[in-house]
Amino acid sequence: MGMRWVEINWSPSERQLRQFGWISLVAFPLLGWIWSASQQTQFWLVGLGVGLAGTGVMVPRALKPVFVGLMLLALPIGMVISEVAMVLIYIGVFFPISLCFRLARRDALKRVLDRSRSSYWEAKRPPKDVSRYYRQW
C-alpha cells in the first residue's frame, strides 16, 4: 500500500486528546477575540474552552468525537489553503524569475538546438585539486 497524501488520526492517543483539551482552553477564546465576537459569544467560547480542557484532564477519551470532528472540518480547509499558497508562491516567486531569465535570454540548460554541431557531448574537466573533494560546501 502506498503512502497517503493526507492522514487522518481516527484514534488519537489520550495524550493527544489531553493536549487538545489544553489547546482548546486558549484557542476557542482566541478565535472569539480574533472574530470580534459579541461579549456573550466570547463568554460561551471561554466556557467551551474550559469545559474541553476539564474533560481532557479528567476523561480524555470523551474528547475523541470533538477532536475527530474538528480534524474532518479542518482537512478541506487546509487542502484549499495549501493549494492557494502554492499558486501564490509560484506566481510571486517562480514566474517573475523565469520571466526575467527569458527576457535576459538565459538558458542554463543549453536547450537551444544547434544543427551545426555533430554532438552535444561536453568533456568533463579534470579536478584542479583532489583535496577539494573533502570540502563539500
PDB file of C-alpha atoms in Angstrom:
ATOM      1  CA  MET A   1       0.000   0.000   0.000  1.00  0.00           C
ATOM      2  CA  GLY A   2       1.383   3.425  -0.960  1.00  0.00           C
ATOM      3  CA  MET A   3       1.851   6.472   1.181  1.00  0.00           C
ATOM      4  CA  ARG A   4      -1.244   8.620   1.620  1.00  0.00           C
ATOM      5  CA  TRP A   5      -1.261  12.321   0.854  1.00  0.00           C
ATOM      6  CA  VAL A   6      -3.330  13.202   3.932  1.00  0.00           C
ATOM      7  CA  GLU A   7      -3.565  11.090   7.050  1.00  0.00           C
ATOM      8  CA  ILE A   8      -6.481  11.485   9.476  1.00  0.00           C
ATOM      9  CA  ASN A   9      -5.868  10.301  13.015  1.00  0.00           C
ATOM     10  CA  TRP A  10      -9.042   8.302  13.683  1.00  0.00           C
ATOM     11  CA  SER A  11      -7.855   7.038  17.068  1.00  0.00           C
ATOM     12  CA  PRO A  12      -5.822   9.722  18.867  1.00  0.00           C
ATOM     13  CA  SER A  13      -3.916   8.791  21.995  1.00  0.00           C
ATOM     14  CA  GLU A  14      -5.006  10.008  25.429  1.00  0.00           C
ATOM     15  CA  ARG A  15      -2.007  12.323  25.463  1.00  0.00           C
ATOM     16  CA  GLN A  16      -3.105  13.943  22.181  1.00  0.00           C
ATOM     17  CA  LEU A  17      -6.644  14.336  23.495  1.00  0.00           C
ATOM     18  CA  ARG A  18      -5.343  15.929  26.701  1.00  0.00           C
ATOM     19  CA  GLN A  19      -3.216  18.308  24.628  1.00  0.00           C
ATOM     20  CA  PHE A  20      -6.282  19.099  22.508  1.00  0.00           C
ATOM     21  CA  GLY A  21      -8.192  19.950  25.689  1.00  0.00           C
ATOM     22  CA  TRP A  22      -5.483  22.332  26.907  1.00  0.00           C
ATOM     23  CA  ILE A  23      -5.180  23.927  23.465  1.00  0.00           C
ATOM     24  CA  SER A  24      -8.972  24.426  23.440  1.00  0.00           C
ATOM     25  CA  LEU A  25      -8.657  26.442  26.643  1.00  0.00           C
ATOM     26  CA  VAL A  26      -6.719  29.068  24.677  1.00  0.00           C
ATOM     27  CA  ALA A  27      -7.856  28.511  21.072  1.00  0.00           C
ATOM     28  CA  PHE A  28     -11.620  28.947  21.430  1.00  0.00           C
ATOM     29  CA  PRO A  29     -11.479  32.258  23.348  1.00  0.00           C
ATOM     30  CA  LEU A  30      -8.759  33.440  20.951  1.00  0.00           C
ATOM     31  CA  LEU A  31     -10.991  32.699  17.956  1.00  0.00           C
ATOM     32  CA  GLY A  32     -13.759  34.740  19.536  1.00  0.00           C
ATOM     33  CA  TRP A  33     -11.375  37.625  20.110  1.00  0.00           C
ATOM     34  CA  ILE A  34      -9.992  37.470  16.560  1.00  0.00           C
ATOM     35  CA  TRP A  35     -13.506  37.412  15.059  1.00  0.00           C
ATOM     36  CA  SER A  36     -14.522  40.325  17.337  1.00  0.00           C
ATOM     37  CA  ALA A  37     -17.454  38.260  18.537  1.00  0.00           C
ATOM     38  CA  SER A  38     -20.044  39.701  20.890  1.00  0.00           C
ATOM     39  CA  GLN A  39     -19.384  39.543  24.602  1.00  0.00           C
ATOM     40  CA  GLN A  40     -21.950  36.784  25.024  1.00  0.00           C
ATOM     41  CA  THR A  41     -20.340  34.676  22.264  1.00  0.00           C
ATOM     42  CA  GLN A  42     -16.917  35.182  23.816  1.00  0.00           C
ATOM     43  CA  PHE A  43     -18.325  34.092  27.174  1.00  0.00           C
ATOM     44  CA  TRP A  44     -19.632  30.873  25.584  1.00  0.00           C
ATOM     45  CA  LEU A  45     -16.324  30.235  23.822  1.00  0.00           C
ATOM     46  CA  VAL A  46     -14.431  30.663  27.098  1.00  0.00           C
ATOM     47  CA  GLY A  47     -16.864  28.231  28.712  1.00  0.00           C
ATOM     48  CA  LEU A  48     -16.395  25.769  25.862  1.00  0.00           C
ATOM     49  CA  GLY A  49     -12.604  26.021  26.196  1.00  0.00           C
ATOM     50  CA  VAL A  50     -12.737  25.492  29.955  1.00  0.00           C
ATOM     51  CA  GLY A  51     -15.152  22.575  29.533  1.00  0.00           C
ATOM     52  CA  LEU A  52     -12.985  20.859  26.921  1.00  0.00           C
ATOM     53  CA  ALA A  53      -9.837  21.404  28.989  1.00  0.00           C
ATOM     54  CA  GLY A  54     -11.516  19.951  32.071  1.00  0.00           C
ATOM     55  CA  THR A  55     -12.798  16.987  30.096  1.00  0.00           C
ATOM     56  CA  GLY A  56      -9.340  16.478  28.623  1.00  0.00           C
ATOM     57  CA  VAL A  57      -7.816  16.311  32.083  1.00  0.00           C
ATOM     58  CA  MET A  58     -10.461  14.053  33.659  1.00  0.00           C
ATOM     59  CA  VAL A  59     -11.775  11.889  30.788  1.00  0.00           C
ATOM     60  CA  PRO A  60      -9.628  12.397  27.673  1.00  0.00           C
ATOM     61  CA  ARG A  61     -11.426   9.661  25.659  1.00  0.00           C
ATOM     62  CA  ALA A  62     -14.628  11.740  25.810  1.00  0.00           C
ATOM     63  CA  LEU A  63     -12.938  14.334  23.564  1.00  0.00           C
ATOM     64  CA  LYS A  64     -12.402  11.866  20.713  1.00  0.00           C
ATOM     65  CA  PRO A  65     -15.586  12.782  18.742  1.00  0.00           C
ATOM     66  CA  VAL A  66     -14.841  16.513  19.053  1.00  0.00           C
ATOM     67  CA  PHE A  67     -11.198  16.016  18.060  1.00  0.00           C
ATOM     68  CA  VAL A  68     -12.001  13.838  15.030  1.00  0.00           C
ATOM     69  CA  GLY A  69     -14.874  16.125  14.010  1.00  0.00           C
ATOM     70  CA  LEU A  70     -12.673  19.216  14.068  1.00  0.00           C
ATOM     71  CA  MET A  71      -9.974  17.338  12.152  1.00  0.00           C
ATOM     72  CA  LEU A  72     -12.516  16.441   9.459  1.00  0.00           C
ATOM     73  CA  LEU A  73     -13.689  20.051   9.358  1.00  0.00           C
ATOM     74  CA  ALA A  74     -10.141  21.417   9.095  1.00  0.00           C
ATOM     75  CA  LEU A  75      -8.972  18.934   6.444  1.00  0.00           C
ATOM     76  CA  PRO A  76     -10.673  20.502   3.394  1.00  0.00           C
ATOM     77  CA  ILE A  77      -9.833  23.992   4.627  1.00  0.00           C
ATOM     78  CA  GLY A  78      -6.163  23.044   4.913  1.00  0.00           C
ATOM     79  CA  MET A  79      -6.146  21.443   1.475  1.00  0.00           C
ATOM     80  CA  VAL A  80      -7.603  24.548  -0.170  1.00  0.00           C
ATOM     81  CA  ILE A  81      -5.276  26.908   1.697  1.00  0.00           C
ATOM     82  CA  SER A  82      -2.215  24.823   0.788  1.00  0.00           C
ATOM     83  CA  GLU A  83      -3.171  24.866  -2.899  1.00  0.00           C
ATOM     84  CA  VAL A  84      -3.760  28.634  -2.826  1.00  0.00           C
ATOM     85  CA  ALA A  85      -0.412  29.142  -1.050  1.00  0.00           C
ATOM     86  CA  MET A  86       1.404  27.071  -3.689  1.00  0.00           C
ATOM     87  CA  VAL A  87      -0.204  29.074  -6.505  1.00  0.00           C
ATOM     88  CA  LEU A  88       0.739  32.348  -4.814  1.00  0.00           C
ATOM     89  CA  ILE A  89       4.332  31.184  -4.317  1.00  0.00           C
ATOM     90  CA  TYR A  90       4.527  30.153  -7.976  1.00  0.00           C
ATOM     91  CA  ILE A  91       3.057  33.427  -9.218  1.00  0.00           C
ATOM     92  CA  GLY A  92       5.027  35.562  -6.767  1.00  0.00           C
ATOM     93  CA  VAL A  93       8.436  33.854  -6.932  1.00  0.00           C
ATOM     94  CA  PHE A  94       8.986  31.408  -9.769  1.00  0.00           C
ATOM     95  CA  PHE A  95       7.057  33.177 -12.522  1.00  0.00           C
ATOM     96  CA  PRO A  96       8.897  36.528 -12.159  1.00  0.00           C
ATOM     97  CA  ILE A  97      12.289  34.779 -12.010  1.00  0.00           C
ATOM     98  CA  SER A  98      11.523  32.725 -15.118  1.00  0.00           C
ATOM     99  CA  LEU A  99      10.264  35.845 -16.887  1.00  0.00           C
ATOM    100  CA  CYS A 100      13.495  37.685 -16.078  1.00  0.00           C
ATOM    101  CA  PHE A 101      15.560  34.719 -17.327  1.00  0.00           C
ATOM    102  CA  ARG A 102      13.560  34.564 -20.528  1.00  0.00           C
ATOM    103  CA  LEU A 103      13.891  38.317 -21.141  1.00  0.00           C
ATOM    104  CA  ALA A 104      17.657  38.083 -20.488  1.00  0.00           C
ATOM    105  CA  ARG A 105      17.793  35.036 -22.811  1.00  0.00           C
ATOM    106  CA  ARG A 106      19.428  32.965 -20.075  1.00  0.00           C
ATOM    107  CA  ASP A 107      19.478  29.254 -20.862  1.00  0.00           C
ATOM    108  CA  ALA A 108      21.427  27.453 -18.135  1.00  0.00           C
ATOM    109  CA  LEU A 109      20.495  24.052 -19.557  1.00  0.00           C
ATOM    110  CA  LYS A 110      21.658  24.995 -23.057  1.00  0.00           C
ATOM    111  CA  ARG A 111      18.441  23.776 -24.661  1.00  0.00           C
ATOM    112  CA  VAL A 112      18.991  25.662 -27.922  1.00  0.00           C
ATOM    113  CA  LEU A 113      19.178  23.293 -30.862  1.00  0.00           C
ATOM    114  CA  ASP A 114      22.396  23.836 -32.859  1.00  0.00           C
ATOM    115  CA  ARG A 115      22.241  21.845 -36.090  1.00  0.00           C
ATOM    116  CA  SER A 116      25.876  22.668 -36.958  1.00  0.00           C
ATOM    117  CA  ARG A 117      27.157  20.581 -34.009  1.00  0.00           C
ATOM    118  CA  SER A 118      27.743  16.916 -34.555  1.00  0.00           C
ATOM    119  CA  SER A 119      27.354  16.154 -30.824  1.00  0.00           C
ATOM    120  CA  TYR A 120      26.314  17.873 -27.633  1.00  0.00           C
ATOM    121  CA  TRP A 121      28.794  15.901 -25.575  1.00  0.00           C
ATOM    122  CA  GLU A 122      30.891  18.026 -23.219  1.00  0.00           C
ATOM    123  CA  ALA A 123      34.129  16.605 -21.879  1.00  0.00           C
ATOM    124  CA  LYS A 124      34.453  16.516 -18.119  1.00  0.00           C
ATOM    125  CA  ARG A 125      37.027  18.919 -16.784  1.00  0.00           C
ATOM    126  CA  PRO A 126      39.650  17.246 -14.577  1.00  0.00           C
ATOM    127  CA  PRO A 127      39.727  18.357 -10.928  1.00  0.00           C
ATOM    128  CA  LYS A 128      42.267  21.034 -10.100  1.00  0.00           C
ATOM    129  CA  ASP A 129      42.949  19.719  -6.608  1.00  0.00           C
ATOM    130  CA  VAL A 130      41.903  16.306  -5.258  1.00  0.00           C
ATOM    131  CA  SER A 131      41.761  17.641  -1.672  1.00  0.00           C
ATOM    132  CA  ARG A 132      38.811  19.739  -2.827  1.00  0.00           C
ATOM    133  CA  TYR A 133      36.697  16.546  -2.798  1.00  0.00           C
ATOM    134  CA  TYR A 134      36.609  16.731   1.002  1.00  0.00           C
ATOM    135  CA  ARG A 135      35.231  20.292   1.005  1.00  0.00           C
ATOM    136  CA  GLN A 136      31.534  19.860   0.209  1.00  0.00           C
ATOM    137  CA  TRP A 137      30.389  23.422   0.879  1.00  0.00           C
TER     138      TRP A 137
END
